[in-house]
Tab-separated table of C-alpha atoms in Angstrom:
chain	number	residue	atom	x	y	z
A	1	UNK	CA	-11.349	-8.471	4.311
A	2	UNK	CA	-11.642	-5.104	6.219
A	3	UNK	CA	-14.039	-3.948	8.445
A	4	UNK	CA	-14.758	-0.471	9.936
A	5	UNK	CA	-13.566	-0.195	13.217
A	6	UNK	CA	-15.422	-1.048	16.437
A	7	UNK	CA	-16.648	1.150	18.964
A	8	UNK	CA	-14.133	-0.130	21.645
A	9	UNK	CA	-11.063	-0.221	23.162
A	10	UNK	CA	-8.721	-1.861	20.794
A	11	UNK	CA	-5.382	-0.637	21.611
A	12	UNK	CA	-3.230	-1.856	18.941
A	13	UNK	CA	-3.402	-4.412	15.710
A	14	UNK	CA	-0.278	-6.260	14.373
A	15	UNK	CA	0.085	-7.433	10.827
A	16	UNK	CA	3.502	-9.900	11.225
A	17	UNK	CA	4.757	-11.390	7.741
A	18	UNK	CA	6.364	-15.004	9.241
A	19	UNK	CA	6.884	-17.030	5.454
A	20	UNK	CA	6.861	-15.943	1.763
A	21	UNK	CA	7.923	-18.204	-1.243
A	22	UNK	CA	7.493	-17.326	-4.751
A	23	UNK	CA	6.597	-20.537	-6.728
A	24	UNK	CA	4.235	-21.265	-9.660
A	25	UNK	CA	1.606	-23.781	-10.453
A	26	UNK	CA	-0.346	-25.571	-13.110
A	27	UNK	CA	-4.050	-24.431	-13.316
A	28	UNK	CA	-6.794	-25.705	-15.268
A	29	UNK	CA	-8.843	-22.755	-15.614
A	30	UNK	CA	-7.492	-18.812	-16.115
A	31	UNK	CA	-7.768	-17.105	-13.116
A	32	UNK	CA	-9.562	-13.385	-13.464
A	33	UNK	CA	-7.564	-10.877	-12.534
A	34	UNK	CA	-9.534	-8.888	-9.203
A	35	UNK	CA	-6.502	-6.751	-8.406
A	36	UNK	CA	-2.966	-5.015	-9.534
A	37	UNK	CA	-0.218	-3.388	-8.222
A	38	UNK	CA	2.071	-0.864	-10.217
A	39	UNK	CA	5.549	-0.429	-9.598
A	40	UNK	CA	5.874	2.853	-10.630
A	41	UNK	CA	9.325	5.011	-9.783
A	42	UNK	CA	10.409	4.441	-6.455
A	43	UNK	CA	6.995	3.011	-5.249
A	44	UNK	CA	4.406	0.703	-5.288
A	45	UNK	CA	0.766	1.567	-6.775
A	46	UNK	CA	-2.161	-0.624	-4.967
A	47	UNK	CA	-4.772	-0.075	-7.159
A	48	UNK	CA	-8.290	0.384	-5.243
A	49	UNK	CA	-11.563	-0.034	-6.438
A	50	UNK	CA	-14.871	0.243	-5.299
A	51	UNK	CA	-17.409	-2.461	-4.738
A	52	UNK	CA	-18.592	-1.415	-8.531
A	53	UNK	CA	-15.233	-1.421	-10.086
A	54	UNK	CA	-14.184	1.958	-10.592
A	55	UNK	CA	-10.724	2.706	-9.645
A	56	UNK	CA	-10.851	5.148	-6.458
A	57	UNK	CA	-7.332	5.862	-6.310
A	58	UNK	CA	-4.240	4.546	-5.750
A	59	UNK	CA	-2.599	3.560	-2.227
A	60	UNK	CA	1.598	3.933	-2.560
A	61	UNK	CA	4.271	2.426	-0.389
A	62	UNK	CA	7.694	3.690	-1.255
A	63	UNK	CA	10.015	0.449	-2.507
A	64	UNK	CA	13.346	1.937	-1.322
A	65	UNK	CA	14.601	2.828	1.678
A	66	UNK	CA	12.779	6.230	3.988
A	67	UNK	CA	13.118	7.861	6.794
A	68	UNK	CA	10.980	9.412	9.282
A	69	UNK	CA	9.944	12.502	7.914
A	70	UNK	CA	9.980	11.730	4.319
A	71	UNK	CA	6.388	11.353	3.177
A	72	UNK	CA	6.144	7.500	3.771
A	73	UNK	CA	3.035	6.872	2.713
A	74	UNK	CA	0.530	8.222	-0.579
A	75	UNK	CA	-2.720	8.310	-1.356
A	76	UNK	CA	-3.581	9.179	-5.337
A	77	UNK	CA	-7.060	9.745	-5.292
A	78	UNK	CA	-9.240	10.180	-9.063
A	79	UNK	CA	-11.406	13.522	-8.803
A	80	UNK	CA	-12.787	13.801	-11.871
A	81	UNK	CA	-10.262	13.462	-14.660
A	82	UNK	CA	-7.604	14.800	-12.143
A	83	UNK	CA	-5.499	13.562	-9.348
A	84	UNK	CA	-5.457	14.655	-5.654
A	85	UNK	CA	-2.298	13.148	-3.870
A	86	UNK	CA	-1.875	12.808	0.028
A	87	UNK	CA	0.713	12.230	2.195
A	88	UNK	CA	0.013	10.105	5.463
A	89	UNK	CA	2.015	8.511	8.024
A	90	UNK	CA	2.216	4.638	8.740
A	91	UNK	CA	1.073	4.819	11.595
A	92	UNK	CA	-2.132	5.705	10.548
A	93	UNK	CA	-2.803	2.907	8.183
A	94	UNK	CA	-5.557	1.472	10.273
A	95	UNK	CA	-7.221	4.730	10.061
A	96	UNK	CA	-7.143	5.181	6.111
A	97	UNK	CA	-8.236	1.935	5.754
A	98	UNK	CA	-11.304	2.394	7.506
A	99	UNK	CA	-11.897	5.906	5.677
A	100	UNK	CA	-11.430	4.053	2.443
A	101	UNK	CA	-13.811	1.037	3.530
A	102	UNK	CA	-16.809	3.523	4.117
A	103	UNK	CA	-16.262	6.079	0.888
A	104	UNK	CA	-16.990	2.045	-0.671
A	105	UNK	CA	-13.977	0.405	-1.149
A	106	UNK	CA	-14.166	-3.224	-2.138
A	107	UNK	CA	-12.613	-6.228	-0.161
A	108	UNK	CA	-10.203	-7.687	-3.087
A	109	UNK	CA	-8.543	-4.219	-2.872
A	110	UNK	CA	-8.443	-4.087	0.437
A	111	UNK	CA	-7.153	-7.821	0.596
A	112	UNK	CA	-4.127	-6.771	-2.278
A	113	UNK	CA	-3.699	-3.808	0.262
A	114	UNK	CA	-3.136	-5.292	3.597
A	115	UNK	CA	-0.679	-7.829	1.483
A	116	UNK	CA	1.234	-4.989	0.411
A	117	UNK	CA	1.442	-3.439	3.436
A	118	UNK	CA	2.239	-6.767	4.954
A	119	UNK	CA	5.278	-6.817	3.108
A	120	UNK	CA	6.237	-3.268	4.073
A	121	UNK	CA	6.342	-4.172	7.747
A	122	UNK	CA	8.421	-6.672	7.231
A	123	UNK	CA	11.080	-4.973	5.426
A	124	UNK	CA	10.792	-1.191	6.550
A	125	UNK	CA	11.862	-0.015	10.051
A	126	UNK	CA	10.735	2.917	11.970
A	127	UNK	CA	7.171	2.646	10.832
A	128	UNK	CA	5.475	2.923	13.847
A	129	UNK	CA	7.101	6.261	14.703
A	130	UNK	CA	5.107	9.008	13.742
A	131	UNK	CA	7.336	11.829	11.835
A	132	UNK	CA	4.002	14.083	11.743
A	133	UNK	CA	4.392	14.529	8.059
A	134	UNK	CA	0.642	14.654	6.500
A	135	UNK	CA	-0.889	16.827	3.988
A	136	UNK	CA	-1.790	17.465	0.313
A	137	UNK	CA	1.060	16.652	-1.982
A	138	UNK	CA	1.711	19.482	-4.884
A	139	UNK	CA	4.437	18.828	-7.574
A	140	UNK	CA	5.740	16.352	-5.397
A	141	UNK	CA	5.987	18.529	-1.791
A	142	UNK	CA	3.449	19.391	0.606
A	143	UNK	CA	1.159	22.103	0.342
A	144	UNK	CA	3.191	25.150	0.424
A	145	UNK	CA	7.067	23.712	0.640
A	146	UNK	CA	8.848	27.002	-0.526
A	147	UNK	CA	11.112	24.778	-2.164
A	148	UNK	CA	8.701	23.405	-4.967
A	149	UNK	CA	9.125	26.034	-7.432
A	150	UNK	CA	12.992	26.007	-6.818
A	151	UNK	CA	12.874	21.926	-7.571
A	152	UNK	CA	10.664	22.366	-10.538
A	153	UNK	CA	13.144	24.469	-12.208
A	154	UNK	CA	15.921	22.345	-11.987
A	155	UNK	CA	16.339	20.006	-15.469
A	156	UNK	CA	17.591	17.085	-13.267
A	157	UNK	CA	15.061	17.231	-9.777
A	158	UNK	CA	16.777	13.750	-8.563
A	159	UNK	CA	19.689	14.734	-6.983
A	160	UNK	CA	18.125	17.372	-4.715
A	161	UNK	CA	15.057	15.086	-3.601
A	162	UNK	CA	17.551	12.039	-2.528
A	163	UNK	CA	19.706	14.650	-0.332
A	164	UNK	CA	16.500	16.166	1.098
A	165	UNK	CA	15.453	12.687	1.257
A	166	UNK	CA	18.338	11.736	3.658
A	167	UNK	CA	18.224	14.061	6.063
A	168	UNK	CA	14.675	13.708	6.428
A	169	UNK	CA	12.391	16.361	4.835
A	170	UNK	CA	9.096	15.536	3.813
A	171	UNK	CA	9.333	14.550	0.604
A	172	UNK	CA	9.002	11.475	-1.392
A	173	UNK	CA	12.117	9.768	-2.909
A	174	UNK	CA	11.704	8.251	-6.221
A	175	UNK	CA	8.038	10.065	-6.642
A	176	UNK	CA	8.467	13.482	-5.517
A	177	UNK	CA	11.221	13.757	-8.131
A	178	UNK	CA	8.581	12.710	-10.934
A	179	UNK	CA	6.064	14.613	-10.011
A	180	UNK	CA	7.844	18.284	-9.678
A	181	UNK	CA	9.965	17.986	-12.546
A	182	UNK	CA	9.347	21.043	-14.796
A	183	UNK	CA	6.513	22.150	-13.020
A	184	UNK	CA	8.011	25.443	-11.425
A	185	UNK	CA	5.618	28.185	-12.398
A	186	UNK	CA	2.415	25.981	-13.309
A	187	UNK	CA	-0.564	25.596	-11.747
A	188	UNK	CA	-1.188	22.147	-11.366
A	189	UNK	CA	-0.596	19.085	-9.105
A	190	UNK	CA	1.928	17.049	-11.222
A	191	UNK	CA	3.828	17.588	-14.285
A	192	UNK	CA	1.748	15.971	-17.244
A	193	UNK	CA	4.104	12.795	-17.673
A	194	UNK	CA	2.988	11.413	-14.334
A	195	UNK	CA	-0.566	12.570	-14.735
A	196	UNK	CA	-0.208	10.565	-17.904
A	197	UNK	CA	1.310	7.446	-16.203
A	198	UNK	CA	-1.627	7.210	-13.689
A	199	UNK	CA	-4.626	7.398	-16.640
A	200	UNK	CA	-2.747	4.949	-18.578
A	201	UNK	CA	-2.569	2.314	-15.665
A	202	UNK	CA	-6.117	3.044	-14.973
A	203	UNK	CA	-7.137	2.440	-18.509
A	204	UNK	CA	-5.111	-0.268	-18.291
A	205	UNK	CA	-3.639	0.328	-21.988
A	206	UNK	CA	0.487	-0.620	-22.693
A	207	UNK	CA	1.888	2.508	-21.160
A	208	UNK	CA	5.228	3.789	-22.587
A	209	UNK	CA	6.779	4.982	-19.326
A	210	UNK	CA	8.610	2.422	-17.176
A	211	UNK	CA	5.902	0.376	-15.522
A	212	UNK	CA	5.280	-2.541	-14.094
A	213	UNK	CA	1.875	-3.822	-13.375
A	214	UNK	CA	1.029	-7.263	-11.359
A	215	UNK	CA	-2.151	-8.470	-11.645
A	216	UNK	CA	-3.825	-10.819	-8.981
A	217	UNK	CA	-6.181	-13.779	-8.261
A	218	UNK	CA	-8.792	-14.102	-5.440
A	219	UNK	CA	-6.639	-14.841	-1.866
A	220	UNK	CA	-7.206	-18.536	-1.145
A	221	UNK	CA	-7.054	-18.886	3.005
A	222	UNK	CA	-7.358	-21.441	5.628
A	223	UNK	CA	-9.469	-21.107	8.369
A	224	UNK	CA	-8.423	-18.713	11.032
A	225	UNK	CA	-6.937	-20.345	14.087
A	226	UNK	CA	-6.796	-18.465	17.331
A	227	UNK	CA	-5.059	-18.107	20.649
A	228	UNK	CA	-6.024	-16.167	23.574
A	229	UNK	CA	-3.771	-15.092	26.602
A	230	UNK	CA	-4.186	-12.145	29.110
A	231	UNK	CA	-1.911	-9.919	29.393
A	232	UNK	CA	-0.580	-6.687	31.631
A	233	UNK	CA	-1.421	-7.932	35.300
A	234	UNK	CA	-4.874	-9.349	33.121
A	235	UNK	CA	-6.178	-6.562	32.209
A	236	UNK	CA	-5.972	-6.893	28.328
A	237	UNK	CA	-7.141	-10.274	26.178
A	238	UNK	CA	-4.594	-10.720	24.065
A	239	UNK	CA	-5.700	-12.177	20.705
A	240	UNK	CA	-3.555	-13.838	17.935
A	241	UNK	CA	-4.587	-15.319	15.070
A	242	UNK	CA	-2.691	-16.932	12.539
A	243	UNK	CA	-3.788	-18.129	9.022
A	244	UNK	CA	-1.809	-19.397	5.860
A	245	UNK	CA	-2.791	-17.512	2.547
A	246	UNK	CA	-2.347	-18.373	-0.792
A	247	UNK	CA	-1.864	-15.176	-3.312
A	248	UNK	CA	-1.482	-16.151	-7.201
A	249	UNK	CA	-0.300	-13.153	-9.752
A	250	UNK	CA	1.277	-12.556	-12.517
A	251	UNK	CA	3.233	-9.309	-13.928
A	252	UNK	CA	3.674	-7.325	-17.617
A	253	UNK	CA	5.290	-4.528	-18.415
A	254	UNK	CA	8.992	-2.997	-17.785
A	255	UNK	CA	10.771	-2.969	-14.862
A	256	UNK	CA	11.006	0.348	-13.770
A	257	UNK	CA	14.503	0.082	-12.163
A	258	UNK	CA	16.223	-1.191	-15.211
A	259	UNK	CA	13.445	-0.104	-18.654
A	260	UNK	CA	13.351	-4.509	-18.805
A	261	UNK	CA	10.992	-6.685	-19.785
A	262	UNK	CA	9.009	-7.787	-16.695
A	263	UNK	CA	6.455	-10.180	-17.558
A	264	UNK	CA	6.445	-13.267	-15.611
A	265	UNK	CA	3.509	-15.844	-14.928
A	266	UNK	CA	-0.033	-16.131	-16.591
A	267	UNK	CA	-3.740	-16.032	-15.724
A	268	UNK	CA	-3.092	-19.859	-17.080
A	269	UNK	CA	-0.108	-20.660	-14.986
A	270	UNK	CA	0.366	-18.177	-12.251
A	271	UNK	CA	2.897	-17.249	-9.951
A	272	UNK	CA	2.251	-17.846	-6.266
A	273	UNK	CA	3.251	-16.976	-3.093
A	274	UNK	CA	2.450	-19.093	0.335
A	275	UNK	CA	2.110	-16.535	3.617
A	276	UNK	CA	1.747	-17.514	6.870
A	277	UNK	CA	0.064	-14.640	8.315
A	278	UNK	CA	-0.486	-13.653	11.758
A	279	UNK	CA	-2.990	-10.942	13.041
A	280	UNK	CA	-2.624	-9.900	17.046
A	281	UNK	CA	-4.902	-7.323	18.591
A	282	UNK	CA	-5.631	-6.685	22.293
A	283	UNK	CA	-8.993	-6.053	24.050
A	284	UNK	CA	-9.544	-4.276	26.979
A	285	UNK	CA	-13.355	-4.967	26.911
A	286	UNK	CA	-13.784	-8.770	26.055
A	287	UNK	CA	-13.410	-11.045	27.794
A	288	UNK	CA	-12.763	-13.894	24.885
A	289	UNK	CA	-11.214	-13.698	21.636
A	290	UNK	CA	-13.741	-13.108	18.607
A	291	UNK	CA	-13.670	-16.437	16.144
A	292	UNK	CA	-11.995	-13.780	13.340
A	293	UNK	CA	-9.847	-10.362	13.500
């Protein structure tokens, strides 16, 4: 669960990923689906919700490989029957989340969220550098790239989004490339294929592009256990908490890598995976650690 931020001095959180094993278990009930993630492209789609269970958006972390100063993080936001896509830095994660949390974001989301992103930080590198790259997102560049209408006209966009991709422009590998192609000249945000692909995962109906969609169980934790230790010549509480977690999910659809059948698990007999997860954040203004992060 998130909460908005306090008003103090908290100079840095940590989300470490220290265990995760994939196994699956007998249950005696189906378990209702709270929240999904679509791998879409190159990326991953956290589905977000409000606290009355309309779909707010989506929150994207690439699943290959960027650099600083490609767009490294997206937010797909529903206006109306449109899209509005933003592109954020990692770094400022903490500050999203809080921004989604009061517009009424719901905690399962926010829990499927922070497990995403827990997974990102274990795997990615560079993510706490900030590559300034931040804006609204049109046909797959930032707000007034004057290369957009040069990569919309191109019948293949891939090629030249992976080289811009390596050498570090700001634009988003494996969604950019979906999102310009055959757009030069138009006035809209996306070409209509991906606008299509996003409705069709909201309305949760089979879709017929290449996606697949995980769908996931309440988060069952143990209780969190903390440490406290001061730190810099005591002048900052250092705080760590550690808890094990226990996510159960399931997927359908088609792989988007390969067009294959991905369906694995059931509400009936889910997948799981087992996370040790550890939370540290440092105080400059208590003088004990609170029971919780």
């Amino acid at each position: 669960m998130i909460r908005s931020s306090r008003t103090l001095c908290l100079a840095l959180t940590l989300f470490v990923l220290i265990a995760l094993t994939g196994t699956q278990r007998a249950q005696a009930q189906p378990i209702a689906a709270v929240s999904q993630v679509h791998s879409f492209g190159g990326w991953y789609l956290v589905e977000v919700k409000d606290t009355n269970g309309i779909i707010m958006g989506f929150w994207s972390i690439p699943r290959i490989g960027v650099e600083v100063g490609n767009i490294r993080r997206l937010w797909i936001e529903a206006v109306g029957d449109d899209w509005e896509v933003w592109a954020f830095e990692p770094i400022a994660i903490a500050v999203k989340m809080d921004t989604l949390v009061t517009n009424g974001a719901c905690d399962d989301s926010m829990d499927a969220l922070i497990y995403q992103e827990l997974i990102a930080w274990d795997t990615a590198v560079d993510l706490d550098i900030d590559g300034g790259v931040e804006g609204q997102v049109i046909k797959g560049f930032i707000e007034g790239d004057p290369l957009t209408e040069a990569a919309g006209t191109l019948e293949d966009p891939d090629p030249m989004i992976d080289l811009l991709a390596d050498i570090g422009y700001p634009v988003a590998p494996g969604m950019s490339d979906l999102m310009v192609d055959g757009t030069a000249g138009s006035s809209v945000g996306m070409n209509q294929a991906t606008k299509e692909a996003l409705d069709c995962m909201v309305h949760g109906v089979e879709c017929v592009e290449c996606i697949c969609s995980r769908a996931g169980g309440n988060v069952e934790s143990t209780p969190w256990v903390v440490e406290s230790e001061w730190v810099d010549f005591n002048t900052r509480l250092k705080c760590t908490y550690t808890r094990t977690e226990t996510h159960t999910y399931w997927r359908s659809g088609i792989d988007p890598d390969n067009c294959l059948d991905c369906t694995a698990g059931t509400p009936e007999d889910p997948l799981i995976n087992i996370v040790d997860r550890v939370v540290t954040t440092y105080w400059y203004d208590e003088t004990e650690c609170p029971p919780e992060p």
